Short mmCIF file of C-alpha atoms in Angstrom, two decimals:
data_model
loop_
_atom_site.label_atom_id
_atom_site.label_comp_id
_atom_site.label_asym_id
_atom_site.label_seq_id
_atom_site.Cartn_x
_atom_site.Cartn_y
_atom_site.Cartn_z
CA UNK A 17 -50.98 -82.53 -8.44
CA UNK A 18 -48.49 -79.65 -8.77
CA UNK A 19 -46.08 -81.86 -10.65
CA UNK A 20 -48.82 -82.74 -13.07
CA UNK A 21 -49.53 -79.04 -13.75
CA UNK A 22 -45.83 -78.37 -14.22
CA UNK A 23 -45.50 -81.23 -16.63
CA UNK A 24 -48.53 -79.93 -18.53
CA UNK A 25 -46.98 -76.47 -19.16
CA UNK A 26 -43.62 -78.00 -19.91
CA UNK A 27 -45.10 -80.22 -22.58
CA UNK A 28 -47.12 -77.28 -23.88
CA UNK A 29 -44.02 -74.99 -24.39
CA UNK A 30 -42.04 -77.81 -25.90
CA UNK A 31 -44.75 -78.41 -28.46
CA UNK A 32 -45.29 -74.68 -29.30
CA UNK A 33 -42.13 -72.38 -29.15
CA UNK A 34 -44.11 -69.27 -30.11
CA UNK A 35 -45.67 -69.37 -26.70
CA UNK A 36 -42.21 -68.83 -25.24
CA UNK A 37 -41.76 -65.56 -27.13
CA UNK A 38 -45.19 -64.32 -26.22
CA UNK A 39 -44.53 -65.10 -22.61
CA UNK A 40 -41.27 -63.15 -22.55
CA UNK A 41 -42.90 -60.11 -24.19
CA UNK A 42 -45.74 -60.25 -21.76
CA UNK A 43 -43.32 -60.38 -18.85
CA UNK A 44 -41.47 -57.28 -20.14
CA UNK A 45 -44.69 -55.37 -20.58
CA UNK A 46 -45.89 -56.31 -17.15
CA UNK A 47 -42.51 -55.25 -15.66
CA UNK A 48 -42.58 -51.88 -17.48
CA UNK A 49 -46.14 -51.16 -16.35
CA UNK A 50 -45.30 -52.07 -12.79
CA UNK A 51 -42.07 -49.99 -12.87
CA UNK A 52 -43.77 -46.89 -14.25
CA UNK A 53 -46.58 -47.16 -11.82
CA UNK A 54 -44.44 -48.03 -8.85
CA UNK A 55 -41.28 -45.91 -9.76
CA UNK A 56 -42.35 -42.87 -11.92
CA UNK A 57 -39.23 -40.76 -10.95
CA UNK A 58 -35.64 -41.83 -11.60
CA UNK A 59 -32.10 -40.53 -11.14
CA UNK A 60 -29.67 -40.42 -14.05
CA UNK A 61 -25.96 -39.58 -14.36
CA UNK A 62 -24.71 -38.08 -17.63
CA UNK A 63 -20.96 -37.93 -18.25
CA UNK A 64 -18.86 -35.56 -20.39
CA UNK A 65 -21.52 -32.91 -20.78
CA UNK A 66 -19.85 -30.01 -22.67
CA UNK A 67 -19.64 -26.54 -21.10
CA UNK A 68 -20.79 -23.41 -22.93
CA UNK A 69 -19.54 -19.86 -22.26
CA UNK A 70 -21.39 -16.91 -23.76
CA UNK A 71 -20.21 -13.33 -23.23
CA UNK A 72 -22.90 -11.69 -25.33
CA UNK A 73 -24.46 -8.63 -23.66
CA UNK A 74 -22.31 -8.99 -20.53
CA UNK A 75 -19.94 -6.75 -18.61
CA UNK A 76 -17.13 -8.98 -19.85
CA UNK A 77 -18.00 -8.17 -23.46
CA UNK A 78 -18.33 -4.47 -22.67
CA UNK A 79 -14.86 -4.50 -21.12
CA UNK A 80 -13.37 -6.35 -24.13
CA UNK A 81 -12.56 -9.45 -22.07
CA UNK A 82 -11.89 -12.84 -23.61
CA UNK A 83 -11.77 -16.34 -22.21
CA UNK A 84 -8.10 -17.24 -21.77
CA UNK A 85 -8.20 -20.55 -19.89
CA UNK A 86 -10.87 -22.99 -18.63
CA UNK A 87 -10.17 -25.59 -15.93
CA UNK A 88 -12.61 -28.17 -17.42
CA UNK A 89 -14.26 -28.56 -20.80
CA UNK A 90 -16.93 -31.03 -19.62
CA UNK A 91 -18.76 -31.94 -16.41
CA UNK A 92 -20.69 -34.90 -14.97
CA UNK A 93 -24.36 -34.09 -14.25
CA UNK A 94 -26.61 -36.07 -11.91
CA UNK A 95 -30.31 -35.33 -12.60
CA UNK A 96 -33.67 -36.55 -11.34
CA UNK A 97 -36.99 -36.56 -13.17
CA UNK A 98 -39.89 -38.47 -14.57
CA UNK A 99 -38.86 -41.59 -16.39
CA UNK A 100 -40.64 -40.45 -19.52
CA UNK A 101 -38.77 -37.10 -19.48
CA UNK A 102 -35.19 -38.12 -18.80
CA UNK A 103 -35.07 -41.83 -19.48
CA UNK A 104 -33.58 -41.42 -22.97
CA UNK A 105 -31.51 -38.23 -22.37
CA UNK A 106 -27.85 -38.23 -23.50
CA UNK A 107 -24.97 -35.85 -22.68
CA UNK A 108 -25.40 -33.99 -25.95
CA UNK A 109 -29.04 -33.28 -25.09
CA UNK A 110 -28.02 -31.06 -22.17
CA UNK A 111 -26.65 -27.53 -22.14
CA UNK A 112 -24.34 -26.47 -19.31
CA UNK A 113 -23.93 -22.67 -19.31
CA UNK A 114 -21.48 -20.81 -17.07
CA UNK A 115 -22.73 -17.79 -15.16
CA UNK A 116 -20.49 -14.85 -16.25
CA UNK A 117 -22.75 -12.07 -14.97
CA UNK A 118 -20.18 -10.97 -12.37
CA UNK A 119 -17.15 -11.04 -14.67
CA UNK A 120 -16.01 -7.43 -14.98
CA UNK A 121 -12.21 -7.31 -15.01
CA UNK A 122 -9.22 -9.39 -16.16
CA UNK A 123 -8.57 -12.13 -13.58
CA UNK A 124 -9.42 -15.71 -12.62
CA UNK A 125 -13.02 -16.56 -11.61
CA UNK A 126 -14.73 -19.62 -10.08
CA UNK A 127 -18.04 -19.79 -11.98
CA UNK A 128 -21.24 -21.67 -11.20
CA UNK A 129 -23.30 -23.40 -13.88
CA UNK A 130 -26.86 -23.74 -15.07
CA UNK A 131 -28.02 -27.05 -16.62
CA UNK A 132 -30.84 -27.09 -19.19
CA UNK A 133 -32.34 -29.52 -21.66
CA UNK A 134 -31.94 -28.47 -25.26
CA UNK A 135 -35.35 -29.97 -26.04
CA UNK A 136 -37.16 -28.43 -23.07
CA UNK A 137 -37.51 -31.54 -20.91
CA UNK A 138 -37.93 -31.01 -17.19
CA UNK A 139 -35.73 -32.40 -14.47
CA UNK A 140 -33.98 -31.52 -11.25
CA UNK A 141 -30.20 -31.20 -11.00
CA UNK A 142 -28.95 -33.22 -8.08
CA UNK A 143 -25.23 -32.46 -8.49
CA UNK A 144 -22.59 -31.27 -10.93
CA UNK A 145 -19.02 -32.52 -10.82
CA UNK A 146 -16.98 -30.38 -10.54
CA UNK A 147 -19.41 -27.98 -8.86
CA UNK A 148 -17.64 -24.88 -10.24
CA UNK A 149 -15.37 -24.11 -13.20
CA UNK A 150 -12.28 -21.95 -12.94
CA UNK A 151 -12.08 -19.54 -15.89
CA UNK A 152 -9.41 -16.91 -16.62
CA UNK A 153 -10.45 -13.74 -18.45
CA UNK A 154 -8.18 -11.16 -20.03
CA UNK A 155 -8.04 -8.54 -22.76
CA UNK A 156 -6.50 -9.41 -26.12
CA UNK A 157 -3.90 -6.82 -27.16
CA UNK A 158 -1.19 -6.46 -29.82
CA UNK A 159 2.35 -5.14 -29.49
CA UNK A 160 5.33 -4.86 -31.81
CA UNK A 161 8.64 -6.39 -30.73
CA UNK A 162 12.13 -6.41 -32.18
CA UNK A 163 13.27 -9.90 -33.08
CA UNK A 164 16.47 -11.35 -31.64
CA UNK A 165 18.19 -14.28 -33.39
CA UNK A 166 18.44 -17.64 -31.64
CA UNK A 167 20.76 -19.87 -33.68
CA UNK A 168 21.51 -23.42 -32.64
CA UNK A 169 24.13 -26.01 -33.67
CA UNK A 170 26.31 -23.32 -35.29
CA UNK A 171 29.99 -24.15 -35.73
CA UNK A 172 32.52 -21.72 -37.20
CA UNK A 173 35.59 -22.98 -39.07
CA UNK A 174 39.06 -22.35 -37.65
CA UNK A 175 40.48 -18.94 -38.63
CA UNK A 176 37.00 -17.46 -38.96
CA UNK A 177 34.56 -15.75 -36.62
CA UNK A 178 30.88 -14.90 -36.68
CA UNK A 179 29.44 -11.41 -36.55
CA UNK A 180 26.11 -10.19 -35.23
CA UNK A 181 23.18 -12.00 -36.91
CA UNK A 182 20.72 -9.85 -38.84
CA UNK A 183 17.01 -10.76 -38.77
CA UNK A 184 14.73 -9.73 -41.65
CA UNK A 185 12.06 -8.50 -41.11
CA UNK A 186 13.36 -7.00 -37.90
CA UNK A 187 10.06 -6.74 -36.01
CA UNK A 188 6.90 -8.77 -35.40
CA UNK A 189 3.51 -7.88 -33.95
CA UNK A 190 2.39 -10.32 -31.26
CA UNK A 191 -1.31 -10.61 -30.36
CA UNK A 192 -2.59 -12.38 -27.26
CA UNK A 193 -3.77 -12.04 -23.65
CA UNK A 194 -2.78 -8.75 -22.07
CA UNK A 195 -0.95 -10.31 -19.12
CA UNK A 196 1.01 -12.59 -21.44
CA UNK A 197 1.93 -9.84 -23.90
CA UNK A 198 3.01 -7.52 -21.07
CA UNK A 199 5.26 -10.24 -19.66
CA UNK A 200 7.26 -10.64 -22.89
CA UNK A 201 10.82 -9.36 -22.56
CA UNK A 202 12.27 -10.89 -25.73
CA UNK A 203 11.09 -12.45 -28.97
CA UNK A 204 13.55 -14.79 -30.70
CA UNK A 205 13.57 -16.28 -34.19
CA UNK A 206 14.94 -19.78 -33.69
CA UNK A 207 16.80 -21.70 -36.39
CA UNK A 208 19.31 -24.53 -36.42
CA UNK A 209 22.27 -25.20 -38.70
CA UNK A 210 21.82 -28.30 -40.85
CA UNK A 211 25.32 -28.39 -42.31
CA UNK A 212 28.94 -28.53 -41.12
CA UNK A 213 31.29 -25.71 -40.14
CA UNK A 214 30.72 -22.28 -41.65
CA UNK A 215 33.49 -20.41 -43.46
CA UNK A 216 31.30 -17.84 -45.21
CA UNK A 217 28.19 -15.80 -44.47
CA UNK A 218 25.13 -18.02 -44.15
CA UNK A 219 21.39 -17.30 -44.23
CA UNK A 220 18.97 -19.29 -42.11
CA UNK A 221 15.22 -19.54 -42.54
CA UNK A 222 13.45 -19.30 -39.19
CA UNK A 223 9.81 -20.40 -38.99
CA UNK A 224 9.58 -20.53 -35.21
CA UNK A 225 9.30 -17.65 -32.76
CA UNK A 226 10.08 -18.18 -29.08
CA UNK A 227 8.75 -15.80 -26.43
CA UNK A 228 10.69 -15.13 -23.25
CA UNK A 229 10.01 -13.58 -19.89
CA UNK A 230 13.61 -12.87 -18.93
CA UNK A 231 15.14 -16.37 -19.30
CA UNK A 232 11.90 -18.35 -19.01
CA UNK A 233 10.06 -19.54 -22.13
CA UNK A 234 6.44 -18.36 -22.33
CA UNK A 235 4.19 -21.27 -23.31
CA UNK A 236 1.01 -21.00 -25.38
CA UNK A 237 -0.83 -24.15 -24.36
CA UNK A 238 -4.22 -22.68 -25.29
CA UNK A 239 -3.07 -21.38 -28.69
CA UNK A 240 -4.08 -17.81 -27.82
CA UNK A 241 -0.97 -16.07 -29.21
CA UNK A 242 -0.63 -15.14 -32.86
CA UNK A 243 1.95 -13.30 -34.99
CA UNK A 244 1.56 -11.08 -38.03
CA UNK A 245 4.60 -12.76 -39.63
CA UNK A 246 5.69 -16.38 -39.49
CA UNK A 247 8.85 -16.62 -41.58
CA UNK A 248 12.14 -14.78 -41.08
CA UNK A 249 15.56 -14.70 -42.70
CA UNK A 250 18.51 -14.70 -40.31
CA UNK A 251 21.84 -13.77 -41.88
CA UNK A 252 24.94 -14.77 -39.95
CA UNK A 253 28.04 -12.87 -41.16
CA UNK A 254 31.18 -15.01 -41.08
CA UNK A 255 34.48 -13.12 -41.08
CA UNK A 256 38.07 -14.02 -41.84
CA UNK A 257 40.34 -13.07 -38.92
CA UNK A 258 43.69 -11.39 -39.61
CA UNK A 259 46.36 -9.51 -37.65
CA UNK A 260 47.86 -6.78 -39.83
CA UNK A 261 50.71 -4.30 -39.24
CA UNK A 262 49.80 -0.63 -39.67
CA UNK A 263 51.21 1.81 -42.18
CA UNK A 264 50.54 5.34 -43.44
CA UNK A 265 50.63 6.89 -46.89
CA UNK A 266 53.11 9.78 -47.37
CA UNK A 267 52.43 12.72 -49.73
CA UNK A 268 54.32 15.91 -50.68
CA UNK A 269 57.70 14.43 -49.87
CA UNK A 270 60.65 16.20 -51.59
CA UNK A 271 62.11 14.61 -54.68
CA UNK A 272 64.75 11.97 -53.79
CA UNK A 273 63.53 11.98 -50.21
CA UNK A 274 64.41 8.92 -48.12
CA UNK A 275 60.91 7.64 -47.23
CA UNK A 276 62.31 4.62 -45.41
CA UNK A 277 64.19 6.99 -43.09
CA UNK A 278 61.05 9.02 -42.41
CA UNK A 279 58.92 5.95 -41.75
CA UNK A 280 61.52 4.68 -39.32
CA UNK A 281 61.15 7.90 -37.30
CA UNK A 282 57.40 7.58 -36.89
CA UNK A 283 56.06 6.13 -33.64
CA UNK A 284 52.66 4.34 -33.79
CA UNK A 285 50.52 4.07 -30.65
CA UNK A 286 49.82 0.49 -31.78
CA UNK A 287 51.76 -1.28 -34.49
CA UNK A 288 49.09 -3.80 -35.53
CA UNK A 289 45.36 -4.46 -35.35
CA UNK A 290 43.28 -7.62 -35.23
CA UNK A 291 40.55 -7.24 -37.82
CA UNK A 292 37.95 -9.42 -39.50
CA UNK A 293 36.18 -9.12 -42.82
CA UNK A 294 33.55 -11.19 -44.68
CA UNK A 295 35.83 -11.81 -47.64
CA UNK A 296 38.81 -14.05 -48.16
CA UNK A 297 40.55 -11.13 -49.91
CA UNK A 298 41.66 -9.95 -46.50
CA UNK A 299 44.08 -12.87 -46.52
CA UNK A 300 45.89 -11.17 -49.40
CA UNK A 301 46.59 -8.04 -47.33
CA UNK A 302 50.09 -7.69 -45.87
CA UNK A 303 49.40 -4.42 -44.01
CA UNK A 304 46.59 -2.02 -43.15
CA UNK A 305 46.81 1.59 -44.36
CA UNK A 306 45.27 3.86 -41.73
CA UNK A 307 45.54 7.17 -43.60
CA UNK A 308 47.79 9.83 -45.14
CA UNK A 309 50.46 12.12 -43.70
CA UNK A 310 51.18 15.32 -45.62
CA UNK A 311 54.91 16.08 -45.27
CA UNK A 312 54.21 19.81 -45.24
CA UNK A 313 52.21 19.27 -41.99
CA UNK A 314 55.01 17.40 -40.26
CA UNK A 315 56.95 19.33 -37.60
CA UNK A 316 59.24 18.22 -34.82
CA UNK A 317 57.03 16.30 -32.37
CA UNK A 318 53.92 16.42 -34.59
CA UNK A 319 51.14 14.00 -33.63
CA UNK A 320 48.64 12.70 -36.18
CA UNK A 321 45.40 11.03 -35.15
CA UNK A 322 43.57 8.43 -37.23
CA UNK A 323 40.07 7.19 -36.37
CA UNK A 324 39.30 3.52 -36.95
CA UNK A 325 35.87 4.44 -38.31
CA UNK A 326 37.65 6.29 -41.13
CA UNK A 327 40.18 3.66 -42.16
CA UNK A 328 38.03 0.55 -41.61
CA UNK A 329 35.16 0.09 -44.04
CA UNK A 330 31.68 -0.88 -42.90
CA UNK A 331 32.27 -4.59 -43.51
CA UNK A 332 35.43 -4.71 -41.38
CA UNK A 333 35.31 -5.62 -37.70
CA UNK A 334 37.87 -4.10 -35.31
CA UNK A 335 38.55 -6.97 -32.93
CA UNK A 336 40.99 -5.03 -30.73
CA UNK A 337 38.37 -2.34 -29.98
CA UNK A 338 40.99 0.41 -30.48
CA UNK A 339 39.13 3.43 -31.83
CA UNK A 340 42.08 5.76 -32.46
CA UNK A 341 45.65 5.29 -33.65
CA UNK A 342 48.17 8.11 -33.14
CA UNK A 343 51.36 8.52 -35.17
CA UNK A 344 54.08 10.76 -33.68
CA UNK A 345 57.09 12.35 -35.30
CA UNK A 346 59.62 12.34 -32.43
CA UNK A 347 61.71 15.27 -31.19
CA UNK A 348 64.98 13.43 -30.68
CA UNK A 349 67.59 13.67 -33.45
CA UNK A 350 65.28 15.97 -35.43
CA UNK A 351 65.67 19.71 -35.85
CA UNK A 352 64.06 22.66 -37.59
CA UNK A 353 65.53 25.68 -39.38
CA UNK A 354 64.09 28.87 -40.93
CA UNK A 355 65.53 29.80 -44.34
CA UNK A 356 64.76 33.12 -46.07
CA UNK A 357 64.18 32.98 -49.84
CA UNK A 358 64.44 36.31 -51.67
CA UNK A 359 62.06 37.20 -54.45
CA UNK A 360 64.95 37.59 -56.90
CA UNK A 361 65.95 33.97 -56.16
CA UNK A 362 62.68 32.57 -57.54
CA UNK A 363 63.01 31.04 -61.01
CA UNK A 364 60.23 31.12 -63.62
CA UNK A 365 60.00 28.15 -65.97
CA UNK A 366 57.89 27.75 -69.12
CA UNK A 367 57.65 31.55 -69.23
CA UNK A 368 55.73 33.12 -72.15
CA UNK A 369 58.11 35.26 -74.21
CA UNK A 370 55.83 38.33 -74.24
CA UNK A 371 55.66 38.65 -70.46
CA UNK A 372 57.95 39.62 -67.65
CA UNK A 373 57.27 38.42 -64.09
CA UNK A 374 58.17 40.04 -60.80
CA UNK A 375 57.30 38.80 -57.29
CA UNK A 376 55.30 41.44 -55.44
CA UNK A 377 56.84 40.47 -52.07
CA UNK A 378 60.54 40.77 -51.46
CA UNK A 379 60.70 37.14 -50.39
CA UNK A 380 59.44 34.47 -48.00
CA UNK A 381 60.58 32.37 -45.05
CA UNK A 382 60.63 28.58 -45.28
CA UNK A 383 60.89 26.12 -42.43
CA UNK A 384 62.94 23.03 -43.05
CA UNK A 385 62.58 19.99 -40.76
CA UNK A 386 64.61 16.79 -40.67
CA UNK A 387 67.69 14.96 -39.49
CA UNK A 388 69.53 17.29 -37.09
CA UNK A 389 72.89 16.86 -38.85
CA UNK A 390 71.47 17.68 -42.28
CA UNK A 391 69.46 20.58 -40.88
CA UNK A 392 72.64 22.02 -39.36
CA UNK A 393 74.37 21.91 -42.75
CA UNK A 394 71.60 23.04 -45.13
CA UNK A 395 71.38 26.62 -46.43
CA UNK A 396 69.31 28.56 -48.92
CA UNK A 397 71.77 27.65 -51.67
CA UNK A 398 70.55 24.08 -51.29
CA UNK A 399 67.00 25.11 -52.11
CA UNK A 400 65.71 25.92 -55.59
CA UNK A 401 62.48 27.94 -55.74
CA UNK A 402 60.59 27.97 -59.02
CA UNK A 403 57.21 28.81 -60.47
CA UNK A 404 55.94 26.80 -63.45
CA UNK A 405 54.01 29.06 -65.89
CA UNK A 406 52.84 26.31 -68.22
CA UNK A 407 49.20 27.09 -67.34
CA UNK A 408 49.51 30.90 -67.20
CA UNK A 409 46.37 32.62 -68.61
CA UNK A 410 48.31 35.34 -70.46
CA UNK A 411 46.64 38.14 -68.54
CA UNK A 412 48.48 41.17 -67.21
CA UNK A 413 48.24 42.08 -63.53
CA UNK A 414 48.88 40.49 -60.17
CA UNK A 415 48.39 36.72 -59.87
CA UNK A 416 48.71 34.33 -56.94
CA UNK A 417 51.09 31.58 -57.99
CA UNK A 418 52.39 28.37 -56.42
CA UNK A 419 56.09 28.05 -55.64
CA UNK A 420 57.78 24.65 -55.88
CA UNK A 421 60.99 23.92 -54.00
CA UNK A 422 63.67 21.43 -54.87
CA UNK A 423 66.05 20.29 -52.14
CA UNK A 424 69.36 19.07 -53.48
CA UNK A 425 72.08 17.13 -51.69
CA UNK A 426 69.93 16.26 -48.66
CA UNK A 427 67.51 13.30 -48.51
CA UNK A 428 66.37 13.48 -44.91
CA UNK A 429 64.84 16.97 -44.74
CA UNK A 430 61.51 18.35 -45.79
CA UNK A 431 59.55 21.60 -45.89
CA UNK A 432 57.06 22.40 -43.13
CA UNK A 433 54.40 24.52 -44.88
CA UNK A 434 52.00 27.05 -43.42
CA UNK A 435 48.88 25.27 -42.12
CA UNK A 436 49.70 22.24 -44.19
CA UNK A 437 49.53 23.99 -47.55
CA UNK A 438 50.99 21.57 -50.09
CA UNK A 439 52.78 24.30 -52.04
CA UNK A 440 53.48 27.90 -50.81
CA UNK A 441 51.98 30.66 -52.92
CA UNK A 442 53.13 34.24 -53.56
CA UNK A 443 51.77 37.19 -55.53
CA UNK A 444 53.46 37.81 -58.88
CA UNK A 445 53.01 40.79 -61.20
CA UNK A 446 52.72 39.78 -64.88
CA UNK A 447 53.89 42.59 -67.17
CA UNK A 448 53.48 42.59 -70.93
CA UNK A 449 56.84 43.42 -72.45
CA UNK A 450 57.18 46.83 -74.19
CA UNK A 451 57.88 45.25 -77.58
CA UNK A 452 54.67 43.24 -77.38
CA UNK A 453 52.74 46.22 -76.05
CA UNK A 454 53.79 48.50 -78.93
#
């Protein structure tokens, strides 16, 4: 009997396929009705539900705190509720809000969460994974730092050297979390050389700033640090190196004076300096002039001091780090003699015909310095004192006039003037002759 009934329905479905569809729909409806009636409440797990953090009207906002780091951006929420309320809920339909009511100072917090439906549906929260979110809060501050250069892959050609790089602009303002900004000990503009060896000054363009805490790089994984400038020029001076002998310039030497003899008597504290300059013209130099010696200032044992800052220009580097060079006139084989010159012995040249000239003083004393043998032999007859009146102003009265001296027969002696005066001066009375006066 049962087999006959089975065969009946089998033949019926085979003859009419629409009955199959209706049967399936009916089964689904019956299952849904039974499920709702028998199981009205269900559990549901929603993954990757985004977290929201609001600081509005909180202590954190009042204390100017910002979110610096969050341990998780999303959570997994397990909820329970009526099938009609939560059956079609998706992750984006929920709102997970962190509780920041107790955030009052800069530090790390473990915060609980509140889960809500954006559309107002009701449900119970069974669990949240993770159950708490670790959030770091800090103040955002700004501070200005000097920029140090950080050049990579730089090679300098043989015979050259690099100077101190110059960064332009020289400072940058860094904005970010207070703890991070306070930990910065150095800000570097980093650039790499994209060419071969350098033999002249080169300018890099640096578009990357690197922050350091001592020797450790400070990372910015959360992109919380910003700069008020993002491009910098880094100029690397490249100098030519040269070792040059030292020399001095000589002024106010007597006519026919043997300068080679005098130079041979001078003793330099150092005879040469290692210097560098950003110009190939330094290669053309055969010596380095450190200054001038006035012969009228030279006495037996005189010492002259020359500062490197005065004889090296701003673009020159002193590689030997010697700040001062002294030049000494030795005492050995040199002597000094005082010679009196009478007023009547002074000659006047280029004298105007209408004037007569008389020295007010009876004479003067000269000091002659030089080779001890020539000093022993020299006398006042070997000195010619004269005053050149080519520029005389044709006015009667007493005038202060310069006296020139010519030393004949001796080429290794010179005059040592009073306080280095280049030419001694005396007072001379200019008198209009009687014939002109009448």
